[in-house]
Coordinates of C-alpha atoms in Angstrom, one line a residue:
M1 CA -32.7 -32.0 -13.2
D2 CA -28.9 -31.2 -13.2
L3 CA -28.3 -28.4 -10.8
F4 CA -24.7 -27.8 -11.9
N5 CA -24.8 -27.1 -15.6
P6 CA -23.2 -23.9 -16.9
Y7 CA -26.5 -22.1 -17.3
N8 CA -27.7 -22.8 -13.8
E9 CA -24.3 -21.7 -12.4
A10 CA -24.5 -18.5 -14.4
I11 CA -28.0 -17.8 -13.1
A12 CA -26.9 -18.5 -9.5
I13 CA -23.8 -16.2 -9.7
S14 CA -25.8 -13.4 -11.3
T15 CA -28.6 -13.8 -8.8
V16 CA -26.2 -13.5 -5.9
V17 CA -24.8 -10.3 -7.3
I18 CA -28.3 -8.8 -7.9
V19 CA -29.5 -9.8 -4.4
S20 CA -26.3 -8.2 -2.9
Y21 CA -27.0 -5.0 -4.8
F22 CA -30.6 -5.0 -3.4
F23 CA -29.1 -5.7 0.1
N24 CA -27.2 -2.4 -0.1
F25 CA -30.4 -0.4 -0.5
V26 CA -32.0 -2.3 2.4
S27 CA -28.9 -1.6 4.5
K28 CA -29.1 2.2 3.8
K29 CA -32.8 2.3 4.8
T30 CA -32.6 0.0 7.9
K31 CA -29.0 0.6 9.1
I32 CA -28.6 -3.2 9.2
P33 CA -25.2 -4.0 7.7
S34 CA -25.4 -5.7 4.4
V35 CA -22.8 -8.2 5.6
L36 CA -25.4 -9.8 7.9
L37 CA -27.8 -10.1 5.0
L38 CA -25.1 -11.8 2.9
I39 CA -24.2 -14.2 5.6
G40 CA -27.9 -15.0 6.0
L41 CA -28.1 -15.6 2.2
G42 CA -25.1 -18.0 2.5
I43 CA -26.8 -19.9 5.4
G44 CA -30.0 -20.2 3.2
I45 CA -27.9 -21.6 0.3
Q46 CA -26.2 -24.0 2.7
E47 CA -29.6 -25.3 3.9
F48 CA -30.8 -25.6 0.3
L49 CA -27.7 -27.6 -0.7
K50 CA -28.2 -29.9 2.3
S51 CA -31.8 -30.6 1.4
A52 CA -30.6 -31.3 -2.2
K53 CA -27.9 -33.6 -0.7
V54 CA -25.1 -31.7 -2.5
D55 CA -21.7 -31.4 -0.8
L56 CA -19.5 -28.5 -2.0
S57 CA -17.1 -28.5 1.0
Q58 CA -14.1 -29.5 -1.1
Y59 CA -14.5 -26.5 -3.3
I60 CA -15.5 -23.9 -0.7
M61 CA -12.2 -23.6 1.1
G62 CA -10.3 -23.2 -2.1
A63 CA -12.7 -20.4 -3.2
L64 CA -12.3 -18.7 0.2
E65 CA -8.5 -18.8 -0.1
L66 CA -8.5 -17.3 -3.6
L67 CA -11.1 -14.6 -2.7
G68 CA -9.0 -13.9 0.4
I69 CA -5.9 -13.0 -1.6
I70 CA -7.8 -10.8 -4.1
G71 CA -10.0 -9.4 -1.3
L72 CA -7.0 -8.2 0.7
I73 CA -5.4 -6.5 -2.3
M74 CA -8.5 -4.8 -3.5
I75 CA -9.6 -3.7 0.0
V76 CA -6.2 -2.1 0.7
L77 CA -6.0 -0.5 -2.8
E78 CA -9.6 0.8 -2.4
A79 CA -8.8 2.2 1.0
A80 CA -5.6 3.9 -0.2
L81 CA -7.4 5.4 -3.1
D82 CA -9.9 7.0 -0.7
L83 CA -7.2 8.7 1.4
K84 CA -6.7 12.3 0.4
L85 CA -3.5 13.8 1.9
K86 CA -4.4 17.5 2.4
R87 CA -2.8 20.0 4.7
E88 CA -6.1 20.9 6.3
K89 CA -6.9 17.2 6.9
T90 CA -3.6 16.6 8.8
P91 CA -5.1 16.9 12.4
L92 CA -7.9 14.5 11.4
L93 CA -5.5 12.1 9.8
I94 CA -3.1 12.1 12.8
K95 CA -6.0 11.7 15.2
S96 CA -7.6 8.8 13.3
F97 CA -4.2 7.1 12.8
C98 CA -3.4 7.3 16.5
V99 CA -6.8 5.9 17.5
A100 CA -6.6 3.1 14.9
L101 CA -3.0 2.1 15.9
I102 CA -3.3 2.2 19.6
A103 CA -6.7 0.5 19.6
L104 CA -5.4 -2.2 17.3
I105 CA -2.3 -2.9 19.5
G106 CA -4.2 -2.5 22.8
T107 CA -7.1 -4.7 21.8
A108 CA -4.9 -7.3 20.3
F109 CA -2.9 -7.7 23.5
A110 CA -6.0 -7.6 25.7
I111 CA -7.7 -10.3 23.6
G112 CA -4.5 -12.3 23.3
G113 CA -4.1 -12.2 27.1
L114 CA -7.7 -13.3 27.5
F115 CA -7.0 -16.4 25.2
Y116 CA -3.7 -17.2 26.9
Y117 CA -4.7 -16.8 30.6
T118 CA -8.0 -18.6 30.3
G119 CA -6.2 -21.5 28.7
T120 CA -8.1 -21.3 25.4
I121 CA -4.7 -21.2 23.5
D122 CA -1.6 -22.6 25.2
N123 CA 1.1 -20.1 24.0
F124 CA 1.0 -16.4 23.7
F125 CA 2.3 -16.1 20.1
D126 CA -0.7 -18.1 18.8
S127 CA -3.0 -16.2 21.2
L128 CA -1.9 -12.9 19.7
L129 CA -2.1 -14.4 16.2
Y130 CA -5.8 -15.3 16.8
A131 CA -6.4 -11.9 18.5
I132 CA -5.3 -9.6 15.7
P133 CA -8.1 -10.5 13.3
L134 CA -10.6 -9.8 16.1
S135 CA -9.0 -6.4 16.8
I136 CA -9.4 -4.9 13.3
L137 CA -12.3 -2.6 12.3
S138 CA -14.1 -3.6 9.1
S139 CA -14.0 -0.7 6.6
A140 CA -16.0 -2.9 4.2
I141 CA -18.9 -2.6 6.7
I142 CA -18.3 0.8 8.3
I143 CA -17.7 3.0 5.2
P144 CA -21.0 2.2 3.5
S145 CA -22.8 2.6 6.9
V146 CA -21.8 6.1 8.0
G147 CA -23.0 8.2 5.1
S148 CA -25.7 9.9 7.2
L149 CA -23.3 11.2 9.9
I150 CA -22.0 14.8 9.9
D151 CA -18.8 15.2 7.9
E152 CA -16.4 15.4 10.9
K153 CA -17.6 12.1 12.3
K154 CA -18.0 10.4 9.0
E155 CA -14.5 11.3 7.8
F156 CA -12.9 10.3 11.1
L157 CA -14.6 6.8 10.9
I158 CA -13.6 6.4 7.3
Y159 CA -9.9 7.2 8.0
E160 CA -9.9 5.2 11.2
S161 CA -11.3 2.0 9.7
T162 CA -9.1 2.4 6.6
F163 CA -6.0 2.7 8.8
S164 CA -7.2 -0.2 11.0
D165 CA -7.5 -2.5 8.0
I166 CA -4.1 -1.6 6.6
L167 CA -2.2 -1.6 10.0
G168 CA -4.0 -4.8 11.1
I169 CA -3.1 -6.8 8.0
M170 CA 0.5 -5.6 8.3
F171 CA 0.7 -6.4 12.0
F172 CA -0.7 -9.9 11.3
Y173 CA 1.8 -10.7 8.6
F174 CA 4.7 -9.1 10.4
L175 CA 4.0 -11.3 13.4
L176 CA 3.7 -14.4 11.2
G177 CA 6.8 -13.6 9.2
N178 CA 8.9 -13.3 12.3
E179 CA 7.7 -16.3 14.3
G180 CA 11.2 -17.9 14.1
A181 CA 13.0 -15.0 15.9
E182 CA 14.4 -16.0 19.3
T183 CA 14.8 -12.6 20.9
T184 CA 12.9 -9.3 21.0
G185 CA 15.9 -7.6 19.4
E186 CA 16.0 -10.1 16.6
V187 CA 12.3 -9.5 15.9
V188 CA 12.7 -5.7 15.9
L189 CA 15.7 -6.0 13.6
E190 CA 13.9 -8.3 11.1
V191 CA 10.7 -6.3 11.1
T192 CA 12.6 -3.0 10.7
G193 CA 14.6 -4.4 7.9
S194 CA 11.5 -5.9 6.1
I195 CA 9.6 -2.6 6.5
T196 CA 12.6 -0.5 5.3
L197 CA 13.2 -2.7 2.2
T198 CA 9.5 -2.8 1.4
I199 CA 9.1 1.0 1.7
I200 CA 12.0 1.6 -0.7
L201 CA 10.7 -0.9 -3.2
S202 CA 7.1 0.4 -2.7
V203 CA 8.1 4.0 -3.5
V204 CA 10.2 3.0 -6.6
I205 CA 7.5 0.6 -7.9
S206 CA 4.7 3.1 -7.3
Y207 CA 6.4 6.0 -9.1
T208 CA 7.3 3.7 -11.9
L209 CA 3.8 2.4 -12.3
V210 CA 2.2 5.8 -12.1
I211 CA 4.6 7.1 -14.8
L212 CA 3.9 4.0 -17.0
L213 CA 0.2 4.4 -16.6
Q214 CA 0.4 7.8 -18.4
R215 CA 2.5 6.3 -21.2
V216 CA 0.4 3.2 -22.0
E217 CA -2.0 4.2 -24.8
A218 CA -4.1 1.0 -24.9
K219 CA -7.7 1.5 -23.8
V220 CA -7.6 -1.7 -21.8
K221 CA -4.9 -1.2 -19.2
L222 CA -6.4 -1.0 -15.7
F223 CA -6.7 -4.7 -15.2
F224 CA -3.3 -5.1 -16.7
F225 CA -1.9 -2.9 -13.9
I226 CA -4.0 -4.6 -11.2
S227 CA -2.6 -7.9 -12.4
V228 CA 0.9 -6.4 -12.1
L229 CA 0.0 -5.4 -8.5
V230 CA -1.3 -8.9 -7.7
A231 CA 1.9 -10.4 -9.1
L232 CA 4.1 -8.0 -7.1
Y233 CA 2.1 -8.8 -4.0
S234 CA 2.5 -12.6 -4.5
I235 CA 6.2 -12.2 -5.3
G236 CA 6.7 -10.1 -2.2
K237 CA 4.9 -12.7 0.0
T238 CA 7.3 -15.4 -1.5
F239 CA 10.3 -13.4 -0.2
H240 CA 8.5 -12.6 3.1
L241 CA 8.2 -8.9 2.4
S242 CA 5.4 -6.7 3.6
S243 CA 3.7 -6.8 0.2
L244 CA 0.6 -4.8 1.2
L245 CA 2.8 -1.7 1.6
I246 CA 3.4 -1.8 -2.2
I247 CA -0.4 -1.8 -2.8
M248 CA -1.0 1.0 -0.3
V249 CA 1.8 3.2 -1.4
F250 CA 0.8 2.9 -5.1
G251 CA -2.8 3.9 -4.2
L252 CA -1.6 6.9 -2.2
V253 CA 0.8 8.1 -4.9
L254 CA -1.8 7.8 -7.6
N255 CA -4.5 9.5 -5.6
N256 CA -2.2 12.2 -4.2
Y257 CA 0.2 12.8 -7.1
K258 CA 0.3 16.6 -6.4
V259 CA 1.9 15.7 -3.0
F260 CA 4.4 13.2 -4.4
F261 CA 5.2 14.7 -7.8
I262 CA 6.9 17.9 -6.8
G263 CA 10.0 19.8 -7.8
F264 CA 11.7 18.2 -10.8
L265 CA 9.2 15.3 -10.7
K266 CA 6.4 17.6 -11.8
K267 CA 7.3 17.1 -15.4
F268 CA 6.5 13.4 -15.1
A269 CA 2.9 14.0 -13.9
N270 CA 0.0 14.9 -16.3
G271 CA -2.6 16.1 -13.8
H272 CA -5.6 15.8 -16.1
L273 CA -4.6 12.3 -17.2
L274 CA -3.8 11.1 -13.7
D275 CA -7.2 12.4 -12.4
E276 CA -8.9 10.4 -15.1
I277 CA -6.8 7.3 -14.3
A278 CA -7.4 7.6 -10.5
E279 CA -11.2 7.9 -11.2
D280 CA -11.1 4.8 -13.4
F281 CA -9.2 2.9 -10.7
H282 CA -11.8 4.0 -8.1
V283 CA -14.6 2.5 -10.3
V284 CA -12.7 -0.7 -10.9
T285 CA -11.6 -1.2 -7.3
N286 CA -15.1 -0.3 -5.9
E287 CA -16.8 -2.7 -8.3
T288 CA -14.3 -5.5 -7.8
A289 CA -14.3 -5.1 -4.0
F290 CA -18.1 -5.2 -4.0
V291 CA -18.1 -8.5 -5.9
V292 CA -15.4 -10.0 -3.8
R293 CA -17.2 -9.0 -0.6
T294 CA -20.4 -10.3 -1.8
F295 CA -19.1 -13.8 -2.6
F296 CA -16.8 -14.0 0.3
F297 CA -19.6 -13.4 2.9
V298 CA -22.0 -15.6 1.1
I299 CA -19.5 -18.5 1.0
F300 CA -18.6 -17.7 4.6
G301 CA -22.3 -18.1 5.5
M302 CA -22.2 -21.5 3.6
T303 CA -19.4 -22.7 5.9
L304 CA -21.0 -21.7 9.2
D305 CA -21.7 -24.3 11.8
F306 CA -24.3 -23.1 14.3
S307 CA -24.1 -26.2 16.5
G308 CA -21.8 -24.4 19.0
I309 CA -23.5 -21.0 19.0
A310 CA -25.2 -21.8 22.3
N311 CA -21.9 -22.9 23.9
I312 CA -21.6 -20.9 27.2
G313 CA -17.8 -20.8 27.0
A314 CA -17.9 -19.3 23.5
I315 CA -20.5 -16.8 24.5
M316 CA -18.5 -15.7 27.6
M317 CA -15.3 -15.4 25.5
A318 CA -17.0 -13.3 22.9
L319 CA -18.5 -11.1 25.6
G320 CA -15.0 -10.6 27.1
I321 CA -13.7 -9.6 23.6
L322 CA -16.5 -7.1 23.1
I323 CA -16.0 -5.6 26.6
A324 CA -12.3 -5.2 25.9
T325 CA -13.0 -3.7 22.5
Y326 CA -15.5 -1.0 23.7
V327 CA -13.7 -0.1 26.9
I328 CA -10.4 0.5 25.0
R329 CA -12.3 2.4 22.3
Y330 CA -14.1 4.6 24.9
V331 CA -10.9 5.6 26.5
L332 CA -9.2 6.4 23.2
L333 CA -12.1 8.4 21.9
K334 CA -12.2 10.4 25.1
L335 CA -8.5 11.2 24.8
F336 CA -8.3 12.0 21.1
V337 CA -11.8 13.1 20.0
R338 CA -13.1 14.7 23.3
N339 CA -16.2 16.1 21.8
S340 CA -19.3 13.9 21.3
I341 CA -18.1 10.3 20.9
T342 CA -21.4 8.7 19.8
P343 CA -22.2 6.9 17.6
Q344 CA -18.4 6.5 16.9
L345 CA -18.1 4.5 20.1
W346 CA -20.5 1.8 18.9
I347 CA -19.0 1.6 15.3
A348 CA -16.4 -1.0 15.9
T349 CA -17.6 -3.8 13.7
R350 CA -15.5 -6.9 12.7
G351 CA -16.0 -8.3 9.3
L352 CA -14.3 -9.2 6.1
I353 CA -10.7 -8.6 7.2
T354 CA -11.4 -10.6 10.4
V355 CA -12.6 -13.6 8.4
L356 CA -9.9 -13.3 5.8
L357 CA -7.0 -13.3 8.3
F358 CA -8.7 -16.0 10.4
F359 CA -8.6 -18.3 7.4
S360 CA -5.0 -17.3 6.7
I361 CA -3.7 -18.7 10.0
P362 CA -1.3 -21.5 9.0
A363 CA -2.2 -25.1 10.0
A364 CA 0.9 -25.2 12.2
H365 CA -0.6 -22.5 14.4
E366 CA -4.2 -23.8 14.6
A367 CA -5.4 -23.9 18.1
T368 CA -7.7 -26.8 18.9
G369 CA -9.0 -25.0 22.0
F370 CA -10.3 -22.1 20.0
N371 CA -14.0 -22.3 19.2
P372 CA -14.7 -20.7 15.7
T373 CA -18.1 -19.8 16.9
I374 CA -16.5 -17.0 18.9
L375 CA -15.7 -15.4 15.6
L376 CA -19.3 -15.6 14.4
I377 CA -20.7 -14.2 17.7
V378 CA -18.3 -11.2 17.7
I379 CA -19.0 -10.4 14.0
L380 CA -22.8 -10.6 14.5
A381 CA -22.8 -8.8 17.9
S382 CA -20.6 -5.9 16.8
S383 CA -22.7 -5.4 13.7
F384 CA -25.9 -5.3 15.7
I385 CA -24.3 -2.9 18.2
M386 CA -23.3 -0.6 15.3
S387 CA -26.8 -0.8 13.9
G388 CA -28.4 0.1 17.2
G389 CA -26.0 3.0 17.7
L390 CA -26.8 4.4 14.2
I391 CA -30.5 3.9 14.6
A392 CA -30.4 5.6 18.0
K393 CA -28.5 8.6 16.6
R394 CA -31.0 8.9 13.7
N395 CA -33.9 8.9 16.1
D396 CA -32.3 11.7 18.0
G397 CA -32.5 13.9 14.9
P398 CA -29.7 15.4 12.9
E399 CA -26.7 16.6 14.8
P400 CA -25.7 20.2 14.2
E401 CA -22.3 20.8 12.7
T402 CA -19.8 22.1 15.2
L403 CA -18.1 25.4 14.5
E404 CA -14.3 25.2 15.0
F405 CA -12.9 28.8 14.9
E406 CA -10.1 30.0 17.0
D407 CA -9.5 33.6 15.9
W408 CA -12.6 35.2 17.3
E409 CA -11.3 38.8 17.0
A410 CA -10.9 38.3 13.2
L411 CA -14.4 36.8 13.0
D412 CA -15.8 39.8 14.9
K413 CA -14.0 42.2 12.6
E414 CA -15.4 40.4 9.5
I415 CA -18.9 40.5 10.9
E416 CA -18.5 44.3 11.6
E417 CA -17.2 44.9 8.1
L418 CA -20.1 43.0 6.6
S419 CA -22.6 44.9 8.7
E420 CA -21.1 48.2 7.5
E421 CA -21.3 47.1 3.9
Q422 CA -24.9 46.1 4.4
G423 CA -25.6 49.5 6.0
A424 CA -24.0 51.4 3.2
K425 CA -26.1 49.5 0.6
S426 CA -29.2 50.3 2.6
V427 CA -28.4 54.0 2.6
S428 CA -27.5 54.1 -1.1
S429 CA -30.8 52.4 -2.0

């Protein structure tokens, strides 16, 4: 029987998507991240192919690279479309941004130092390059997993993981794009110039695309504009620009047009139409990101080699990474959140972005001393720790919403007025 005819391939692809959809339901009920189930499915497929004596290794890496490019774009666009810039959300946005940024930088340097000073990687630049992917929260895992938490905690984790994704990807490519700089001043100058130029281009392109979206009357236009974004991203990478800023700014402008289209620009924004377009983009990015995540983690599972998972050195290194991650996270949550920090403390999973960036490390910077099993152990361990934290919180029962009210005199006056109204109604009746 020919395993690889078009009909069997169509059945296999469809089955993977259906199973992934089922995994989402299992994940919601059990709090086990669906990513672990997808990786397990990939491992099962790997064993099946081995038993059938089929070797797909020459195709797998190419598929991972393509999925990586599309995955980065769709994840950043999906994240930007989820960010609502509202005045009342400003403290939460600032708090989550600060935690994401400081945790990213602090954890990256801590892990980079661990790699460098233990001799795992022989130069600090490559050590930091390997450390960044291991310092980024996975919004692809976190966002679907925190739905049962109270709004304050859920929103904080959604914003934090989104910022961590975006900032981590930018940090990685900024570092990679400035590897030739000889002095710190030169690095700062090049990075500042790249960011400034990209921000200007991002704003111009985003306004232009949002205005054009309203003018195009064709029914089929969303994938046309997504293709434009993919092309712009690829062109930007060719010229060593921070292309993901273009994707992020476009998503922010589209989803928050009331903030960006003010003054004389108001006439260029049709609110009703832009709301519909933003909703359509939400659907497309969510569905596409779901499919990309599904196949990426399944294919990742197919590439895993468990021969080194019992390696003591890899286990100790992964343990050091996890300790650094949670210690830094504990300190930052205590400083910025102050109230109850569980289960937020335990929700620090590594996932899709970690794997994507790891596979994006150029061959010139590959470190022979780095054991890829470390990556697998950290992803699995952080996912299990998150699951344990969420299950423990669920077993404690629902957490009451906290009342944040500062003007207690006004509150007392309002209660007194309501009491008087109620008394008047009682007398009249």
